[in-house]
PDB file of C-alpha atoms in Angstrom:
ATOM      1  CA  UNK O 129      -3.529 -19.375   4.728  1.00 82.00           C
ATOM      2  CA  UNK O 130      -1.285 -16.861   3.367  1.00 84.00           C
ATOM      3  CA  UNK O 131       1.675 -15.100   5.100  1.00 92.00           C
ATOM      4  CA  UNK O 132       4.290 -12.395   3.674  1.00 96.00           C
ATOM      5  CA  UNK O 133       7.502 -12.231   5.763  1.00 96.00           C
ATOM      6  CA  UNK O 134       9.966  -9.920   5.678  1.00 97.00           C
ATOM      7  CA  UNK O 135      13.236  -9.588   7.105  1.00 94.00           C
ATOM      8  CA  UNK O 136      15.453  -7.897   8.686  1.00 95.00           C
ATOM      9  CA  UNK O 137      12.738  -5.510  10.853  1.00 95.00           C
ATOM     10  CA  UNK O 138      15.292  -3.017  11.330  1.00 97.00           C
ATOM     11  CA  UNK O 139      18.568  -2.280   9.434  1.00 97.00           C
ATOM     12  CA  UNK O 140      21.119   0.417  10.320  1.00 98.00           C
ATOM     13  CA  UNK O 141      23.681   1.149   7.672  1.00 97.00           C
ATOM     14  CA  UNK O 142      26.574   3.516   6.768  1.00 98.00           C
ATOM     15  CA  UNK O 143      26.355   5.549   3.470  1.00 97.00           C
ATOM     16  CA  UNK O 144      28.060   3.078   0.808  1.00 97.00           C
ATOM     17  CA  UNK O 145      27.550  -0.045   2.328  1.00 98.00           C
ATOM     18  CA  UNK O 146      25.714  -2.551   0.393  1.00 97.00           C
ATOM     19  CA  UNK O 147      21.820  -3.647   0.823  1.00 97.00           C
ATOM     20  CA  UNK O 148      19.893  -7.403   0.392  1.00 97.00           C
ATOM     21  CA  UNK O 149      15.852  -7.139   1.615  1.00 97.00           C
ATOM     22  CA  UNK O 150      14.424 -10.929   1.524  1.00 97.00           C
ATOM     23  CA  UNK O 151      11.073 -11.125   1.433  1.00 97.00           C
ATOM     24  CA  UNK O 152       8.735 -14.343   0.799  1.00 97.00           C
ATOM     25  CA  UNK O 153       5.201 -15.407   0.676  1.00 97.00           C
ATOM     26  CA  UNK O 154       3.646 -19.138   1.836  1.00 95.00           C
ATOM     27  CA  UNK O 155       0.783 -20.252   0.976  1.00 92.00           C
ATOM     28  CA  UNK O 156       0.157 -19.227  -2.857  1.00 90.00           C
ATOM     29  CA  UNK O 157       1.586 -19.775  -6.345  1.00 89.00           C
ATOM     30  CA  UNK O 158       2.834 -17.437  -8.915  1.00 91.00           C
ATOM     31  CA  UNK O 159       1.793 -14.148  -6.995  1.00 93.00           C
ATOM     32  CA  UNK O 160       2.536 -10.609  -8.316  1.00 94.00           C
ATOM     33  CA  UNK O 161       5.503  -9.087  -5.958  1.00 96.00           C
ATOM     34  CA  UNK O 162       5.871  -6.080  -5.087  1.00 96.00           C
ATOM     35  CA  UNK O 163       8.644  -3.567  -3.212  1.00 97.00           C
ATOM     36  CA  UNK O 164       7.094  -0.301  -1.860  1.00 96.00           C
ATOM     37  CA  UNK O 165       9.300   2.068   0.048  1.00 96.00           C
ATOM     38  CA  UNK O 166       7.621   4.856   2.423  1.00 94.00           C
ATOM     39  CA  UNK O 167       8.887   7.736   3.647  1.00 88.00           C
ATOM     40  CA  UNK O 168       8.705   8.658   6.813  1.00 84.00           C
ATOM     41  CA  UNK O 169       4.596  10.432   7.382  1.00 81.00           C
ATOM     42  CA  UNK O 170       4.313   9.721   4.051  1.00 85.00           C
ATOM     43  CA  UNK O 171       2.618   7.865   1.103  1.00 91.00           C
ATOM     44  CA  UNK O 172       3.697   4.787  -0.592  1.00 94.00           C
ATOM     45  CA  UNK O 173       6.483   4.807  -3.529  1.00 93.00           C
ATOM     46  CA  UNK O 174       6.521   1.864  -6.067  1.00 94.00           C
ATOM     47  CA  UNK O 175      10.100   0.758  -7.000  1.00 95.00           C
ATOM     48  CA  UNK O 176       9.921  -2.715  -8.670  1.00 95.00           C
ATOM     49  CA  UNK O 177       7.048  -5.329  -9.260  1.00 94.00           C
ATOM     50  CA  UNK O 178       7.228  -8.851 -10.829  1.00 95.00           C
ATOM     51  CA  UNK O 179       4.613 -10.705 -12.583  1.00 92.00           C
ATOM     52  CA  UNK O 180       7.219 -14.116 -12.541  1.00 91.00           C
ATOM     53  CA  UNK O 181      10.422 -15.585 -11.597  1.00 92.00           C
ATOM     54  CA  UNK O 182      13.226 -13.171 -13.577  1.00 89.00           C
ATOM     55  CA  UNK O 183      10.592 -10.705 -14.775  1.00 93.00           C
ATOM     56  CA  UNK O 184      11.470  -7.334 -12.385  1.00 93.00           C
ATOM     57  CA  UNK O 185       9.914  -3.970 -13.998  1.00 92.00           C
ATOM     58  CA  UNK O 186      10.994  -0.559 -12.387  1.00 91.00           C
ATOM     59  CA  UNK O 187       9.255   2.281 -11.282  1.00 88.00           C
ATOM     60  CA  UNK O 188      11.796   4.566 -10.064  1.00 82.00           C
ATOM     61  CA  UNK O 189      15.392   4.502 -11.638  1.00 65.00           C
ATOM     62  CA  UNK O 190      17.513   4.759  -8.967  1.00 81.00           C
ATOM     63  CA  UNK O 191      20.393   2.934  -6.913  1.00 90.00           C
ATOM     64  CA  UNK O 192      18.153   0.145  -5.689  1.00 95.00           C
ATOM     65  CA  UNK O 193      17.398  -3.251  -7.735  1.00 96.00           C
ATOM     66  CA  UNK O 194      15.323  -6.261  -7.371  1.00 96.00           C
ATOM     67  CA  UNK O 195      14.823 -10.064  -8.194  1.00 96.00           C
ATOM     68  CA  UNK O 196      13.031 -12.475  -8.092  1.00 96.00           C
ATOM     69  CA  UNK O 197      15.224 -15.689  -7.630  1.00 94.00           C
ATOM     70  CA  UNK O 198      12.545 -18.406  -6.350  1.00 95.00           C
ATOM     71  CA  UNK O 199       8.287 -17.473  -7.330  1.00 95.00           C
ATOM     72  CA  UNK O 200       7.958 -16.727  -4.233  1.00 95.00           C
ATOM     73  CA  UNK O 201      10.674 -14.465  -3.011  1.00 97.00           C
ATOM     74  CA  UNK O 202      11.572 -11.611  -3.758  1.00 97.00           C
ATOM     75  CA  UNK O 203      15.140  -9.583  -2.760  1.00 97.00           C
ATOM     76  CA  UNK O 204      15.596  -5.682  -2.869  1.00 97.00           C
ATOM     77  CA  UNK O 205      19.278  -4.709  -3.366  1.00 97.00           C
ATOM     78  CA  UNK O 206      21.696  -2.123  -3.792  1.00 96.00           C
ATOM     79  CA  UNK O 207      25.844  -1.858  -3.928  1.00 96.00           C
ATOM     80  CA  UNK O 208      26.229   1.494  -2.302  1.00 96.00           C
ATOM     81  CA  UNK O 209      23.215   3.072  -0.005  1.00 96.00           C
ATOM     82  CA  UNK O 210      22.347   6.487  -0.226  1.00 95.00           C
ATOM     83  CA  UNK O 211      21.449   8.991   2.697  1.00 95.00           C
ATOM     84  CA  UNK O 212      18.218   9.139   0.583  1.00 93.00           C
ATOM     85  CA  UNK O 213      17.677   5.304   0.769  1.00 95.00           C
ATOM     86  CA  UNK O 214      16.123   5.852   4.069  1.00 95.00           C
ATOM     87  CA  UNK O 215      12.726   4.381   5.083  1.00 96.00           C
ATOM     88  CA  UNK O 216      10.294   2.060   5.535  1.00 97.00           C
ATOM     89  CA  UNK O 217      10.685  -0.870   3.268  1.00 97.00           C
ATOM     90  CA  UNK O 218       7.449  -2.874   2.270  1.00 98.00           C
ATOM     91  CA  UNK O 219       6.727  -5.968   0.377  1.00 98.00           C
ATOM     92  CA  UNK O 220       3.455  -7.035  -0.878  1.00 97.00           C
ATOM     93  CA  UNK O 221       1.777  -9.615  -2.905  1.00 95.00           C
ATOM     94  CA  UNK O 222      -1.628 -10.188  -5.144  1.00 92.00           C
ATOM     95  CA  UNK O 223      -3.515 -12.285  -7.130  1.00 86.00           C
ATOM     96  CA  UNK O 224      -4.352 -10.586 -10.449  1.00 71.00           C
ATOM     97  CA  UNK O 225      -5.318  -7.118  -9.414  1.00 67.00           C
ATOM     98  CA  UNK O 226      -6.635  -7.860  -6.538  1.00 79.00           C
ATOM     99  CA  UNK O 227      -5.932  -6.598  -3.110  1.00 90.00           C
ATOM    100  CA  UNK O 228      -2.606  -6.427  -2.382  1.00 93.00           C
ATOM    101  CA  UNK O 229      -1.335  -7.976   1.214  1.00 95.00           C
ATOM    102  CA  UNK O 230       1.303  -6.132   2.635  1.00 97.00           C
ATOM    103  CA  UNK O 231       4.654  -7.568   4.742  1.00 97.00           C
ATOM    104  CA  UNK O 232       5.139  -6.054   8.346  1.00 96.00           C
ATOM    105  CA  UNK O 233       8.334  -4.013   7.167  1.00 97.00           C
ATOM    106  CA  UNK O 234      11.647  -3.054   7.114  1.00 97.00           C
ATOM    107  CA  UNK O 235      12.876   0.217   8.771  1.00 97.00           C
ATOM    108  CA  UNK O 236      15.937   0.950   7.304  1.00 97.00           C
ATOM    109  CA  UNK O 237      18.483   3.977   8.293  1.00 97.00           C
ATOM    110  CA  UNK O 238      21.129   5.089   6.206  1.00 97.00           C
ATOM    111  CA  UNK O 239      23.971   7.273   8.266  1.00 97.00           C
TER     112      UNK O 239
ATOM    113  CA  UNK T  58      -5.100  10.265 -15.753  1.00 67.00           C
ATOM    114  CA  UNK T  59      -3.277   7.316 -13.258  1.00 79.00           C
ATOM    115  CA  UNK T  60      -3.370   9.328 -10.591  1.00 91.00           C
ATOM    116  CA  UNK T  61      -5.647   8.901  -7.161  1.00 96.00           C
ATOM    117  CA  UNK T  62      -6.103  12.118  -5.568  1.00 97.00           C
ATOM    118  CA  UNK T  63      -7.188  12.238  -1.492  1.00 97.00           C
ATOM    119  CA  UNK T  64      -8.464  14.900   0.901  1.00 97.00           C
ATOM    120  CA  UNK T  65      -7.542  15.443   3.201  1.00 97.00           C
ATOM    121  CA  UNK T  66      -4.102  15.236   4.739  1.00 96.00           C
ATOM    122  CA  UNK T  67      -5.054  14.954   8.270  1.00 97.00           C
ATOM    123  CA  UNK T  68      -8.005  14.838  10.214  1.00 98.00           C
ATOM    124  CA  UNK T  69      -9.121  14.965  13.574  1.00 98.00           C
ATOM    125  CA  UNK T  70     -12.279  13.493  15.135  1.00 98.00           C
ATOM    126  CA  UNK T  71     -13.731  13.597  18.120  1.00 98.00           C
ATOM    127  CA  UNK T  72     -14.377  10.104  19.886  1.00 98.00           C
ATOM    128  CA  UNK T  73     -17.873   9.159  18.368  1.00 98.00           C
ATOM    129  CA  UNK T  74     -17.925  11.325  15.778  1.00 98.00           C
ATOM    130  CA  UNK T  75     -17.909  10.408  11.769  1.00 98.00           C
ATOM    131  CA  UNK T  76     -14.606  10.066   9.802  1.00 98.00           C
ATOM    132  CA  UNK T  77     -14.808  10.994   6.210  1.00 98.00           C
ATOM    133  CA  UNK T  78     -12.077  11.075   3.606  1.00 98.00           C
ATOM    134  CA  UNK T  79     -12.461  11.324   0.093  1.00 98.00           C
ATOM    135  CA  UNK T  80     -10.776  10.318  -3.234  1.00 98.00           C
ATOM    136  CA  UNK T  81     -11.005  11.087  -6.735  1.00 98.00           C
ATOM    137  CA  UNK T  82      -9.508   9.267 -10.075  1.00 97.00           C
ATOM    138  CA  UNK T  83      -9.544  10.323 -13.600  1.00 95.00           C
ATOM    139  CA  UNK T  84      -9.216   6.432 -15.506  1.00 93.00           C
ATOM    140  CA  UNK T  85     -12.504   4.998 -16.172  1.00 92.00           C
ATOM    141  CA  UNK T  86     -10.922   1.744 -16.534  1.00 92.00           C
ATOM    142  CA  UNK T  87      -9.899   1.216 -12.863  1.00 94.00           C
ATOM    143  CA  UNK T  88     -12.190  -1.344 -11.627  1.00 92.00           C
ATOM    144  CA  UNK T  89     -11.471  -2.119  -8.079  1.00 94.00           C
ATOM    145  CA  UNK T  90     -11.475   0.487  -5.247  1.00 96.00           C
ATOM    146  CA  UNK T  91      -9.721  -0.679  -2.313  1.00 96.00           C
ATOM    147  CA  UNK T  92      -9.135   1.357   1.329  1.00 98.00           C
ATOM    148  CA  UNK T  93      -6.165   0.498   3.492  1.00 98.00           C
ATOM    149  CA  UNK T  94      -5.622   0.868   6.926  1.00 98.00           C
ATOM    150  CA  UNK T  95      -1.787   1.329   8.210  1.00 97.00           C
ATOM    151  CA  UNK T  96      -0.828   1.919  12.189  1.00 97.00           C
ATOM    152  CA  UNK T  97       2.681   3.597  12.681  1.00 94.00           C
ATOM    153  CA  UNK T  98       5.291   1.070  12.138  1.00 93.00           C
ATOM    154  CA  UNK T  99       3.476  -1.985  10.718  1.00 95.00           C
ATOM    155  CA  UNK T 100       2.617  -2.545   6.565  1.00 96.00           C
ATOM    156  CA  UNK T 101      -0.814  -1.171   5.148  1.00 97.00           C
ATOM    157  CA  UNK T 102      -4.047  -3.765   5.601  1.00 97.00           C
ATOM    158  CA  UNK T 103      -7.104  -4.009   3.653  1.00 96.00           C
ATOM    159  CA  UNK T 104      -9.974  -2.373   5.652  1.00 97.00           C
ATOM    160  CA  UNK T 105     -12.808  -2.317   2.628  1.00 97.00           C
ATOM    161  CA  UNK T 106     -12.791  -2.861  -1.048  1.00 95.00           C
ATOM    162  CA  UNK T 107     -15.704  -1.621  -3.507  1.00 95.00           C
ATOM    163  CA  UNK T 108     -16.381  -2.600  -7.495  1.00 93.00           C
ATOM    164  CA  UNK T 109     -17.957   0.475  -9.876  1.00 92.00           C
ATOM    165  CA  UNK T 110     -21.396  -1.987 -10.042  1.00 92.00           C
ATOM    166  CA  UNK T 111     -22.408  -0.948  -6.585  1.00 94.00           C
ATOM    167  CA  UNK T 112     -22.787   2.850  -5.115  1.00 95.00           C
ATOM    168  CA  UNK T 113     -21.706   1.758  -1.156  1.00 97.00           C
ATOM    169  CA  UNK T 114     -20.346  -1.084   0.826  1.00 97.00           C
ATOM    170  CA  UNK T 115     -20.884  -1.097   4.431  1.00 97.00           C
ATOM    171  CA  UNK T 116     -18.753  -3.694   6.759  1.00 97.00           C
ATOM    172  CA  UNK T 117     -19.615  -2.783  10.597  1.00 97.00           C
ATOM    173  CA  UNK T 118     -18.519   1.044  11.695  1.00 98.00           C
ATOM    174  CA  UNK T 119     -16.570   1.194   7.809  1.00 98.00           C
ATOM    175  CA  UNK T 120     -18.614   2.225   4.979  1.00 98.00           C
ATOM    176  CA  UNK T 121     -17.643   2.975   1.202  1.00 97.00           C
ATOM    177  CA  UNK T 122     -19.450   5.676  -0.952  1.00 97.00           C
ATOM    178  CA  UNK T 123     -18.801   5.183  -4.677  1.00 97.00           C
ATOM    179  CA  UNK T 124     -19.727   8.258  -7.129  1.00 96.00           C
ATOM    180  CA  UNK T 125     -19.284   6.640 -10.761  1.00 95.00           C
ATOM    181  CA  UNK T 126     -20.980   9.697 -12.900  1.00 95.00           C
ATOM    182  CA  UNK T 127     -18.299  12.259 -10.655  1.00 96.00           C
ATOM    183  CA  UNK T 128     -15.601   9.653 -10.394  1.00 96.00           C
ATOM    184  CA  UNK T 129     -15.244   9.787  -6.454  1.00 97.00           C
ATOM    185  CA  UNK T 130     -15.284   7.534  -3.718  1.00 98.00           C
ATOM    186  CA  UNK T 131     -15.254   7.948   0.298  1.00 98.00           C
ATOM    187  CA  UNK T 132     -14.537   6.065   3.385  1.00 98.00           C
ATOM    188  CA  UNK T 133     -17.260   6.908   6.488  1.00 98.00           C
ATOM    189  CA  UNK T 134     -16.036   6.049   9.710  1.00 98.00           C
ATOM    190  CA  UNK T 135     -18.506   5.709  12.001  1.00 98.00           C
ATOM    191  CA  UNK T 136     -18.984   6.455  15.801  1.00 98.00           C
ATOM    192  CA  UNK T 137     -15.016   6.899  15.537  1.00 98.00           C
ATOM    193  CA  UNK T 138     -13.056   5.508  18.331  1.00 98.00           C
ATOM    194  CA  UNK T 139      -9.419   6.225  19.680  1.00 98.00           C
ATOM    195  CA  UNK T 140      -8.554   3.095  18.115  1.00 98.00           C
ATOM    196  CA  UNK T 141      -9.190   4.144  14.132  1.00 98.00           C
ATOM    197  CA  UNK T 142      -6.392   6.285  14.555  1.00 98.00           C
ATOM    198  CA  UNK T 143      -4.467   5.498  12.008  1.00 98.00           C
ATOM    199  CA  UNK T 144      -3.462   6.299   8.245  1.00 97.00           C
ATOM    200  CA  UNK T 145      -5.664   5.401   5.827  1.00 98.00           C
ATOM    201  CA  UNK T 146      -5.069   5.001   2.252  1.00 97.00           C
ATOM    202  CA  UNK T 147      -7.200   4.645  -0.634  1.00 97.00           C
ATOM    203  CA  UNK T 148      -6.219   2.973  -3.934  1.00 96.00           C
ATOM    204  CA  UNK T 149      -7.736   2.103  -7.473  1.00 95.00           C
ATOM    205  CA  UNK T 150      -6.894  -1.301  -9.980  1.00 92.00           C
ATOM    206  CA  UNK T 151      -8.239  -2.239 -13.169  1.00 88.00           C
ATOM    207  CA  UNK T 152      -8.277  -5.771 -14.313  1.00 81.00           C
ATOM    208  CA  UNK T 153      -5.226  -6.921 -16.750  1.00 77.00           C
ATOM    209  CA  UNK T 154      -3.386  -4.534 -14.773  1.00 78.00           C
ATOM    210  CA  UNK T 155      -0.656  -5.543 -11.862  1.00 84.00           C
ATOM    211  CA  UNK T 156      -0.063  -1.937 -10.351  1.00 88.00           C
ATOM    212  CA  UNK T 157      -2.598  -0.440  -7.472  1.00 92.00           C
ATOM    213  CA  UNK T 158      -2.700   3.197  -7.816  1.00 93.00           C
ATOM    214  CA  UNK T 159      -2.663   4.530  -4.091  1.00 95.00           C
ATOM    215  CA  UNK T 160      -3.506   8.331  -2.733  1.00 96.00           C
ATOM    216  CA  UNK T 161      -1.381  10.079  -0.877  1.00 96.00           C
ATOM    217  CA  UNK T 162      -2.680   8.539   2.476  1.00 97.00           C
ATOM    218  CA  UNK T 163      -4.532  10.388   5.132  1.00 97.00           C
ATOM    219  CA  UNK T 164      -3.228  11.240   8.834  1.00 97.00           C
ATOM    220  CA  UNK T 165      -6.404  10.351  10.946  1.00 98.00           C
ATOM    221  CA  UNK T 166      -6.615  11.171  15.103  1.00 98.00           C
ATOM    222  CA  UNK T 167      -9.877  10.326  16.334  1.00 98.00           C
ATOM    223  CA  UNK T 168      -9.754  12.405  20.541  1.00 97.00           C
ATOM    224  CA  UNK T 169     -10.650  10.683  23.373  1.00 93.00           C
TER     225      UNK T 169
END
């Protein structure tokens, strides 16, 4: 069976610090990624998805990047975090367009 | 035209009572019409997923309502229990596409 994991849970950072999100999926081959963040009572935000290894599109232009070193992981970064940067971090995966399965999280605060 | 507009923000039930929350899209070309369910601090789940070739999907207390002609679809909740209280989120594909188009999510409390 499938599993997404996604680490760290929880991440507490200072304004200007650097960021690396790992996330990776077992159990399937070549699967669309995806990096989702959500603020906080709200919806879902698209910032990057990959279709293969190296190939990163962006939603949002912003401080935050992503690849895609291995097919099936996937890394969020950024050099210098942002008050706004705060929230709840999501990775998910698909087949196609299919339903997309979604990682537990990562709640990150930016002070 | 991408967008996936959902009513409403926040709802609250009584304990046995029916859950409804609707959605409404503009592309004719999405093709897959999936609802997810997300409890406070964990990642979104599929609950129930509906294609445009049937009009409603039922899986236990969860049931989908699909509207091609108006473009809508709706998630009934059924006998609604504490436990369903939750955010719920619906979304829309098409095929040859990799992006799911989510609403804006909807707050549900269902009172004991």
């Amino acid at each position: 069976s499938q599993t997404i994991h996604q680490w760290p849970a929880t991440l507490v950072q200072p304004v200007g610090s650097p960021l690396s999100l790992e996330c990776t999926v077992e159990g399937t081959s070549n699967p669309n990624l995806y990096w989702y963040r959500q603020a906080a009572g709200r919806g879902l935000q698209l910032l990057f998805y990959s279709v293969g290894i190296g190939q990163i599109s962006s939603e949002v232009p912003q401080n935050l990047s992503a690849s895609r070193p291995q097919d099936r992981q996937f890394i969020l970064s950024s050099k210098k975090l942002l008050l706004s940067d705060s929230g709840f971090y999501l990775c998910a995966w698909s087949v196609l367009q299919d339903t997309q399965y979604f990682g537990p999280g990562t709640r990150l605060t930016v002070l | 035209q991408q967008q996936v507009k959902q009513s409403p923000q926040s709802l609250i039930v009584q304990k046995g009572g029916i859950s409804i929350i609707n959605c409404a899209y503009e592309n004719t070309a999405f093709d897959y019409f999936p609802w997810y369910q997300q409890f406070p601090g964990k990642g979104p789940a599929l609950l129930i997923a509906i294609r445009p070739d049937v009009s409603e999907k039922k899986e236990g207390r969860f049931t989908i309502s699909f509207n091609k002609s108006a473009k809508q679809f709706s998630l009934h909740i059924m006998d609604s229990q504490p436990g369903d209280s939750a955010t719920y989120f619906c979304a829309a594909s098409m095929a040859g596409g990799f992006k799911t188009i989510f609403g804006a999510g909807t707050r549900l409390f269902v009172k004991a």
